[in-house]
mmCIF file of C-alpha atoms in Angstrom:
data_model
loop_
_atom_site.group_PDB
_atom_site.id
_atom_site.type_symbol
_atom_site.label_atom_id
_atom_site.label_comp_id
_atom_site.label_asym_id
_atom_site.label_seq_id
_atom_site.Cartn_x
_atom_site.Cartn_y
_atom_site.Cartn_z
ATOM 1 C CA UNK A 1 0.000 0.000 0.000
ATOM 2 C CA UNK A 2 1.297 3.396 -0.918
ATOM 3 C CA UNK A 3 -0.328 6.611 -0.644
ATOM 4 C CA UNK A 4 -3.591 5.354 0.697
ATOM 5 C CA UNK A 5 -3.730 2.608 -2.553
ATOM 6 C CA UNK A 6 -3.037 -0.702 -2.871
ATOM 7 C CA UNK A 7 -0.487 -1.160 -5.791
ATOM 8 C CA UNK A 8 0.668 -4.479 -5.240
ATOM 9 C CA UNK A 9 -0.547 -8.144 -4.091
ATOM 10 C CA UNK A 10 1.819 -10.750 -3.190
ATOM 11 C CA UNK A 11 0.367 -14.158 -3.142
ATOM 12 C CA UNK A 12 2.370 -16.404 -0.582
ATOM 13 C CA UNK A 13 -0.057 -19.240 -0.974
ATOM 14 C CA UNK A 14 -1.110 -20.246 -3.873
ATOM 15 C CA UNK A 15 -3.291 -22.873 -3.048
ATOM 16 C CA UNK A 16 -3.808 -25.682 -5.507
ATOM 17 C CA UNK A 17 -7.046 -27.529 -8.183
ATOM 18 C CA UNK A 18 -8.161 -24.323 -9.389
ATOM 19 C CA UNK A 19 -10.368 -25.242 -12.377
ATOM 20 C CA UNK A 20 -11.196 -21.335 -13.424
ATOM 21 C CA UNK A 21 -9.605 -18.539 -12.561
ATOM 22 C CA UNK A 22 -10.857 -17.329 -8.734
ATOM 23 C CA UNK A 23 -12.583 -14.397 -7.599
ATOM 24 C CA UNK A 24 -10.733 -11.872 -5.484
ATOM 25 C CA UNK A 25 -12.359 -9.648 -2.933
ATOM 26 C CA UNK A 26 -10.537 -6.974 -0.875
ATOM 27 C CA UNK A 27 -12.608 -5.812 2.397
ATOM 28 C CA UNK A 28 -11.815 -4.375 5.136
ATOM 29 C CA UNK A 29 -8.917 -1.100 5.591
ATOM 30 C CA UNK A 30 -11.612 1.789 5.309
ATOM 31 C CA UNK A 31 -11.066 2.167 2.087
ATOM 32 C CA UNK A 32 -13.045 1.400 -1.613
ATOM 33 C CA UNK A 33 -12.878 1.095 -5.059
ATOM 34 C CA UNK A 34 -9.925 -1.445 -5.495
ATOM 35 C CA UNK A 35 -10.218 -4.239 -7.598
ATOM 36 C CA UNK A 36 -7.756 -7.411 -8.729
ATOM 37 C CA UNK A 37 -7.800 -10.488 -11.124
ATOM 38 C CA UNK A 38 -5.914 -13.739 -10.988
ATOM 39 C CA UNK A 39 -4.859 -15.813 -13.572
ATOM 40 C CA UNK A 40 -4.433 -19.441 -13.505
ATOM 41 C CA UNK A 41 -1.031 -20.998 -14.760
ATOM 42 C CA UNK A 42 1.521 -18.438 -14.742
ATOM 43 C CA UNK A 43 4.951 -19.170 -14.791
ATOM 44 C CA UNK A 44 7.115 -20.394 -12.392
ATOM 45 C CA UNK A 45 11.208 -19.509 -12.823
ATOM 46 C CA UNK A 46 13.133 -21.646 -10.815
ATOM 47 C CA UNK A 47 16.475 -22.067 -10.134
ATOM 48 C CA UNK A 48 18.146 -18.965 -11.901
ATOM 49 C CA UNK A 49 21.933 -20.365 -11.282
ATOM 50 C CA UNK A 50 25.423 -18.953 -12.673
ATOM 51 C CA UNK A 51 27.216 -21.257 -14.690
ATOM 52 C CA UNK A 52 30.265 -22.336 -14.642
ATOM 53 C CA UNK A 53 33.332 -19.917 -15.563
ATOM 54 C CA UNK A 54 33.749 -21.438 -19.449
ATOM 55 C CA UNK A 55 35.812 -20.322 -22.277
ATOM 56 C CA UNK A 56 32.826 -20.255 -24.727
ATOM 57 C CA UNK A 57 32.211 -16.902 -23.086
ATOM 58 C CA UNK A 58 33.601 -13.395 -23.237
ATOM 59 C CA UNK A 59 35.383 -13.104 -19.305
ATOM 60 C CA UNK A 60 35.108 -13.305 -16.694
ATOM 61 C CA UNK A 61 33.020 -15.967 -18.330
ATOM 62 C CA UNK A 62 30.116 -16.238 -16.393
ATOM 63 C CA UNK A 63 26.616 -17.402 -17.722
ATOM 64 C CA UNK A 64 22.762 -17.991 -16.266
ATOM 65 C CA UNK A 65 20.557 -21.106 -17.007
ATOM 66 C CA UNK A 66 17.005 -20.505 -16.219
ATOM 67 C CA UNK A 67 14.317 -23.096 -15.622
ATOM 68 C CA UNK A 68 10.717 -22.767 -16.360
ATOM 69 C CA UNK A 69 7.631 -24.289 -15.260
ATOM 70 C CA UNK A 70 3.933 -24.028 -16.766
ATOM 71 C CA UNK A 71 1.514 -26.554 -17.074
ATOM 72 C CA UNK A 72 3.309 -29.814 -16.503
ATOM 73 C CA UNK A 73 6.435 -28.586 -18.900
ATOM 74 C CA UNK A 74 9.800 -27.749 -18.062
ATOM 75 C CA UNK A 75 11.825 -24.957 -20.626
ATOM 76 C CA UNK A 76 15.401 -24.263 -19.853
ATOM 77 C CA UNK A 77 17.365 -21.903 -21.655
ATOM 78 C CA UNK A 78 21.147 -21.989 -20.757
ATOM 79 C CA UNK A 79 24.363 -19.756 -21.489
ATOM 80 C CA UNK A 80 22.310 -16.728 -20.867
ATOM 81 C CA UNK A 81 24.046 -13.312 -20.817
ATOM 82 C CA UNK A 82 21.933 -9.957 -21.016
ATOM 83 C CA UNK A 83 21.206 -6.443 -19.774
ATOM 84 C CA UNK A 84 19.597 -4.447 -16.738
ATOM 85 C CA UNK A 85 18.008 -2.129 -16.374
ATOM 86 C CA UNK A 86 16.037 0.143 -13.400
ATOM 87 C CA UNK A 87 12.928 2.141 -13.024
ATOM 88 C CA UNK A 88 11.904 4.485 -10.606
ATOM 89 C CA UNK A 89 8.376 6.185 -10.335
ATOM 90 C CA UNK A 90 7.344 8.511 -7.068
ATOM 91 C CA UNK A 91 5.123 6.934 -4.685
ATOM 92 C CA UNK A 92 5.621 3.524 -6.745
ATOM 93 C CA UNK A 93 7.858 0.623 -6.437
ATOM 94 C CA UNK A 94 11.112 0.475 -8.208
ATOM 95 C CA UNK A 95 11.648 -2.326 -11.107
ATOM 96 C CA UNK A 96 14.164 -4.389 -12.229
ATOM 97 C CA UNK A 97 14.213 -5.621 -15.814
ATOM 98 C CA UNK A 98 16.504 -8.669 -16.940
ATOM 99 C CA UNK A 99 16.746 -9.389 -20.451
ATOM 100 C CA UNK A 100 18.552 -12.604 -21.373
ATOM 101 C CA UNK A 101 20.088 -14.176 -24.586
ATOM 102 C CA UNK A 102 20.410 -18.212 -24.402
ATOM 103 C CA UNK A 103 20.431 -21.372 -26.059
ATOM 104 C CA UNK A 104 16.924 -22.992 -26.114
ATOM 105 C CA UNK A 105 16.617 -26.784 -24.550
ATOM 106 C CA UNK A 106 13.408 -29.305 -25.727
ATOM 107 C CA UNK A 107 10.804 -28.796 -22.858
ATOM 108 C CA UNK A 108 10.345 -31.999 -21.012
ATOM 109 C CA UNK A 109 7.351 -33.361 -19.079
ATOM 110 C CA UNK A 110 8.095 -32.145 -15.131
ATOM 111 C CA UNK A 111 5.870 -31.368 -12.193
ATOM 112 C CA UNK A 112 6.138 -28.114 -11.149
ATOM 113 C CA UNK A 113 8.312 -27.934 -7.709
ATOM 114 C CA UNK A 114 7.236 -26.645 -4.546
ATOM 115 C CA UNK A 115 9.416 -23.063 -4.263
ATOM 116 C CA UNK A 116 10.293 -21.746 -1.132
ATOM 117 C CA UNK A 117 8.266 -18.437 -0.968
ATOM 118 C CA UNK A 118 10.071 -15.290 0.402
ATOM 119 C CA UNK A 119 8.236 -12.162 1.333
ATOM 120 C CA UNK A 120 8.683 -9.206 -0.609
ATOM 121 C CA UNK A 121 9.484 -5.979 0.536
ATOM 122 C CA UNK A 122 10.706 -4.212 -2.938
ATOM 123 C CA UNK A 123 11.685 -0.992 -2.136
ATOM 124 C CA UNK A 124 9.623 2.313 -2.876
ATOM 125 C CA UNK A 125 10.823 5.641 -4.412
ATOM 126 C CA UNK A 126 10.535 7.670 -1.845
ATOM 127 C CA UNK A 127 12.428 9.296 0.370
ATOM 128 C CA UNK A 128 15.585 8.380 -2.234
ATOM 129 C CA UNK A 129 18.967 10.088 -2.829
ATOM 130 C CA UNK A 130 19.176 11.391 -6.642
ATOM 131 C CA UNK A 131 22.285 13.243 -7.517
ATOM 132 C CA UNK A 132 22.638 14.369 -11.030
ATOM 133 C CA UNK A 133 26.028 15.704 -12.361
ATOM 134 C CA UNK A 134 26.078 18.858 -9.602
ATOM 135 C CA UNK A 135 22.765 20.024 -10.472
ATOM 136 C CA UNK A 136 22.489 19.248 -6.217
ATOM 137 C CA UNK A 137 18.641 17.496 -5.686
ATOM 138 C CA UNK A 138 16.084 18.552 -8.119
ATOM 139 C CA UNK A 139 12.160 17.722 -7.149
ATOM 140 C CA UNK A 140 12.073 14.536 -9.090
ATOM 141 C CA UNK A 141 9.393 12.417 -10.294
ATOM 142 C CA UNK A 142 11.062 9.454 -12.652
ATOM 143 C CA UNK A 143 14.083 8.294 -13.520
ATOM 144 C CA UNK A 144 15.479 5.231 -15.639
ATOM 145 C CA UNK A 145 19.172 3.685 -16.024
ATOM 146 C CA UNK A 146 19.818 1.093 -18.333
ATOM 147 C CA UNK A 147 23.007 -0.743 -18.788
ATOM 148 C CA UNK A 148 22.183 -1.831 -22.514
ATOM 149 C CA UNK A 149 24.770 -4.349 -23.087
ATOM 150 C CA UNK A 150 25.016 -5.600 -26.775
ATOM 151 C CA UNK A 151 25.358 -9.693 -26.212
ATOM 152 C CA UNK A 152 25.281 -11.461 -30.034
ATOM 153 C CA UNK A 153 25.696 -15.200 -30.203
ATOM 154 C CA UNK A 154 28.696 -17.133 -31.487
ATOM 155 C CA UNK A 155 27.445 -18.603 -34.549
ATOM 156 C CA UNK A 156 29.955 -22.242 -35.131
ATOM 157 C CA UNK A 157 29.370 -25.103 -37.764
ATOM 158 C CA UNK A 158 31.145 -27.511 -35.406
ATOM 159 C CA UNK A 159 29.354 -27.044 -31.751
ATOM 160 C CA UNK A 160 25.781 -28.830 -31.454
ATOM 161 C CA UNK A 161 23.215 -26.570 -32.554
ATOM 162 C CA UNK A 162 25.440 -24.925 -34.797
ATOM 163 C CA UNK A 163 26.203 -22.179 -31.719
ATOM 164 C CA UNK A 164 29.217 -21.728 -29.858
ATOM 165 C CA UNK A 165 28.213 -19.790 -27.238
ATOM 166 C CA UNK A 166 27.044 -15.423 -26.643
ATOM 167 C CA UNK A 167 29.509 -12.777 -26.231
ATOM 168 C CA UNK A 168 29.143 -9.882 -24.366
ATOM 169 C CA UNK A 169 30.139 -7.731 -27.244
ATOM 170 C CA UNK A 170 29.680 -3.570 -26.020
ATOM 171 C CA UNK A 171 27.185 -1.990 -23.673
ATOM 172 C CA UNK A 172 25.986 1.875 -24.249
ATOM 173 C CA UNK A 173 24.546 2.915 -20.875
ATOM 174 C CA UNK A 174 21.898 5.562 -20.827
ATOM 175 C CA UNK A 175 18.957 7.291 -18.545
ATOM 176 C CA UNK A 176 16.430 9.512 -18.136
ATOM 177 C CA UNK A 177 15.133 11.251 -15.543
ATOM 178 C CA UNK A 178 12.253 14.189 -14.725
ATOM 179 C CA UNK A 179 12.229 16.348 -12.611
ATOM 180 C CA UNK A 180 10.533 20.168 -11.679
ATOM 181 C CA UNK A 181 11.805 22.364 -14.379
ATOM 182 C CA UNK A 182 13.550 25.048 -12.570
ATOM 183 C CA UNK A 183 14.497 28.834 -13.550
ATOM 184 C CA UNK A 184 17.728 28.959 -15.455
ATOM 185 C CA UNK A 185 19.684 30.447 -12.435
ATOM 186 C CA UNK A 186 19.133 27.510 -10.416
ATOM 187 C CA UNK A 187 19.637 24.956 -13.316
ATOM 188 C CA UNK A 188 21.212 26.030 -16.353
ATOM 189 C CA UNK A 189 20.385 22.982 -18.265
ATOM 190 C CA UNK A 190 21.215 24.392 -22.303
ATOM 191 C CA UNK A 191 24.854 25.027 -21.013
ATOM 192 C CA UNK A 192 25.613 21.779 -19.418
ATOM 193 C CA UNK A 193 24.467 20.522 -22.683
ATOM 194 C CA UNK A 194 26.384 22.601 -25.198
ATOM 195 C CA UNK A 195 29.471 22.308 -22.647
ATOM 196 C CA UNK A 196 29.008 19.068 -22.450
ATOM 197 C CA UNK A 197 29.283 19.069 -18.965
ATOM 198 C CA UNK A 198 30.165 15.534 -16.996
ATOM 199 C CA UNK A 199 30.205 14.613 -13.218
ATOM 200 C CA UNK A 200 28.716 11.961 -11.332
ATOM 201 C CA UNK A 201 25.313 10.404 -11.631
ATOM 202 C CA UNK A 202 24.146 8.475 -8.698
ATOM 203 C CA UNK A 203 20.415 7.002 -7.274
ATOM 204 C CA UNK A 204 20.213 5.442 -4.232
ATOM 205 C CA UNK A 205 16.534 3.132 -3.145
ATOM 206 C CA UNK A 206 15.620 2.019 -0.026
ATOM 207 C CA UNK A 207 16.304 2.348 3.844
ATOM 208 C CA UNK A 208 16.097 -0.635 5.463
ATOM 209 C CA UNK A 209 19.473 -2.284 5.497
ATOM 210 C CA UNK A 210 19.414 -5.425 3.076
ATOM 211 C CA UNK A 211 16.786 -3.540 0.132
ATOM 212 C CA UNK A 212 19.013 -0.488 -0.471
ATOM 213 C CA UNK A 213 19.686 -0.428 -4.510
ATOM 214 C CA UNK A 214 22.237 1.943 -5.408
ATOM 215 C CA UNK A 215 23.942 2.914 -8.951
ATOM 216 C CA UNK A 216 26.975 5.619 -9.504
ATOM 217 C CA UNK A 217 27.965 6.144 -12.922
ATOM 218 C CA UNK A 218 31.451 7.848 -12.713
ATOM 219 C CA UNK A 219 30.862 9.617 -15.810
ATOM 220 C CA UNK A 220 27.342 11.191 -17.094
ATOM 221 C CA UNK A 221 26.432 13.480 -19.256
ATOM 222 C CA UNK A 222 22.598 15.710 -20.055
ATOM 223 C CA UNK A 223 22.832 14.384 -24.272
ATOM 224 C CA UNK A 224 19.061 16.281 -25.011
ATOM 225 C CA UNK A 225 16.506 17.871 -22.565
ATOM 226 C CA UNK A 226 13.137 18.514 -23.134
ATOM 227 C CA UNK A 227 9.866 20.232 -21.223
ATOM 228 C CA UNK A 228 6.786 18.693 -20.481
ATOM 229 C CA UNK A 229 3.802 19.417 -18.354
ATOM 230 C CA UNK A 230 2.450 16.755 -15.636
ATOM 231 C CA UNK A 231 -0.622 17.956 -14.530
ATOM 232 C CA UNK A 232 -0.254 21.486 -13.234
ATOM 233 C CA UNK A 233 3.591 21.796 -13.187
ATOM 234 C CA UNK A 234 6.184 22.164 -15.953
ATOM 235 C CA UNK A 235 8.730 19.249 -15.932
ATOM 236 C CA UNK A 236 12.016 19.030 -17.410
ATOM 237 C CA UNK A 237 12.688 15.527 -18.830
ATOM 238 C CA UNK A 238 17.003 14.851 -19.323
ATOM 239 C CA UNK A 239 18.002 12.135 -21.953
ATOM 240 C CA UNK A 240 21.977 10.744 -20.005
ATOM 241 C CA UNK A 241 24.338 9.234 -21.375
ATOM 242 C CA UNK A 242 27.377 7.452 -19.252
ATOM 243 C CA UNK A 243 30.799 5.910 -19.423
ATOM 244 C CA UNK A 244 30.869 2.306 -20.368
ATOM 245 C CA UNK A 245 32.893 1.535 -17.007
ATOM 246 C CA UNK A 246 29.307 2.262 -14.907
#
């Protein structure tokens, strides 16, 4: 609950020999108007391990295998390497997005396994540090960093499946972030741009010891900026770019 709203429900017990999809009903709390669905067979990912150090792979040669369970069928896809990336909203849990390149395995017949269930306690965006080059701490209201690594696979007649292995090939981090536009003696934001100004970038999540996230980029940079109005205020929107060591 944030804000008076429920914007999340975490289901720690499934149950089990649902033949439709069940009805949910939220009392109680003071509060009205909130609804939520439920959908029958989702996924289950299970057992998200790091392979082996191999030299199929560009160093320090790490890979993931993923396992997935739906309906009686078990999917693995193995030598996975990919990209993150992180979104933050005010008042609204921060996400983390995993994308993953891998080599496909046959589904077999499996049961799905029992996991362990952990409770969740992602943090919010609120009460966050956001420092941006040494523009000092504008009002803010979203930001986004994405590593965007480049991973291509290593196409080879002579390996099963015709495929060697992925290589982690580049990566061209980037943001964005919004904020309260602010008068141009407080922010000058058309002169970090044409000066091309750098300094530090950094966003820290959290409070509670154990769900802090927190990302410096070393280098970043305001690449294009932009205004745009959010209801009653004028916001200034910043394309970044950063150094590839982030």
């Amino acid at each position: 609950i944030s804000g008076g709203a429920i914007v999340a429900i975490f289901v720690t017990n499934p149950g089990t020999g649902y033949t439709t999809d069940p009805t949910v009903t939220i009392t109680a709390g003071g509060g009205s108007g909130a609804t939520a669905t439920v959908t029958r067979g989702g996924s289950i990912m299970y057992g998200l391990t790091s392979a082996a150090a191999s030299s199929s792979y560009f160093g320090p040669g790490k890979s993931v295998t993923g396992e997935w369970y739906r309906d009686g069928l078990k999917r693995i896809i193995k030598g996975c390497l990919g990209s993150l990336s992180i979104e933050g909203e005010s008042s609204k849990y921060a996400t983390m997005k995993f994308d993953f390149m891998g080599e496909y395995s046959e589904y077999t017949d499996a049961t799905n396994p029992t996991p362990t269930i952990l409770t969740p306690s992602p943090p919010i965006f609120e009460n966050a540090k956001v420092g941006l080059i040494d523009l000092g701490y504008p009002v803010i209201s979203k930001f986004n960093w994405d590593l965007a690594n480049k991973v291509s696979p290593r196409d080879d007649g002579q390996s099963p499946n015709a495929l060697k292995g992925f290589v982690l090939g580049d990566r061209d981090p980037k943001g964005s972030m919004q904020c309260e536009a602010e008068s141009v003696a407080t922010i000058n934001v058309e002169k970090y741009i044409i000066d091309a100004t750098q300094g530090t970038c950094a966003v820290r999540i959290g409070a509670t010891a154990g769900n802090i996230v927190t990302i410096v980029s070393p280098k970043g940079q305001i690449t294009d900026h932009k205004e745009v109005a959010r209801g009653i205020f004028l916001d200034s929107q910043f394309s970044l770019k950063f150094n590839k060591n982030t």
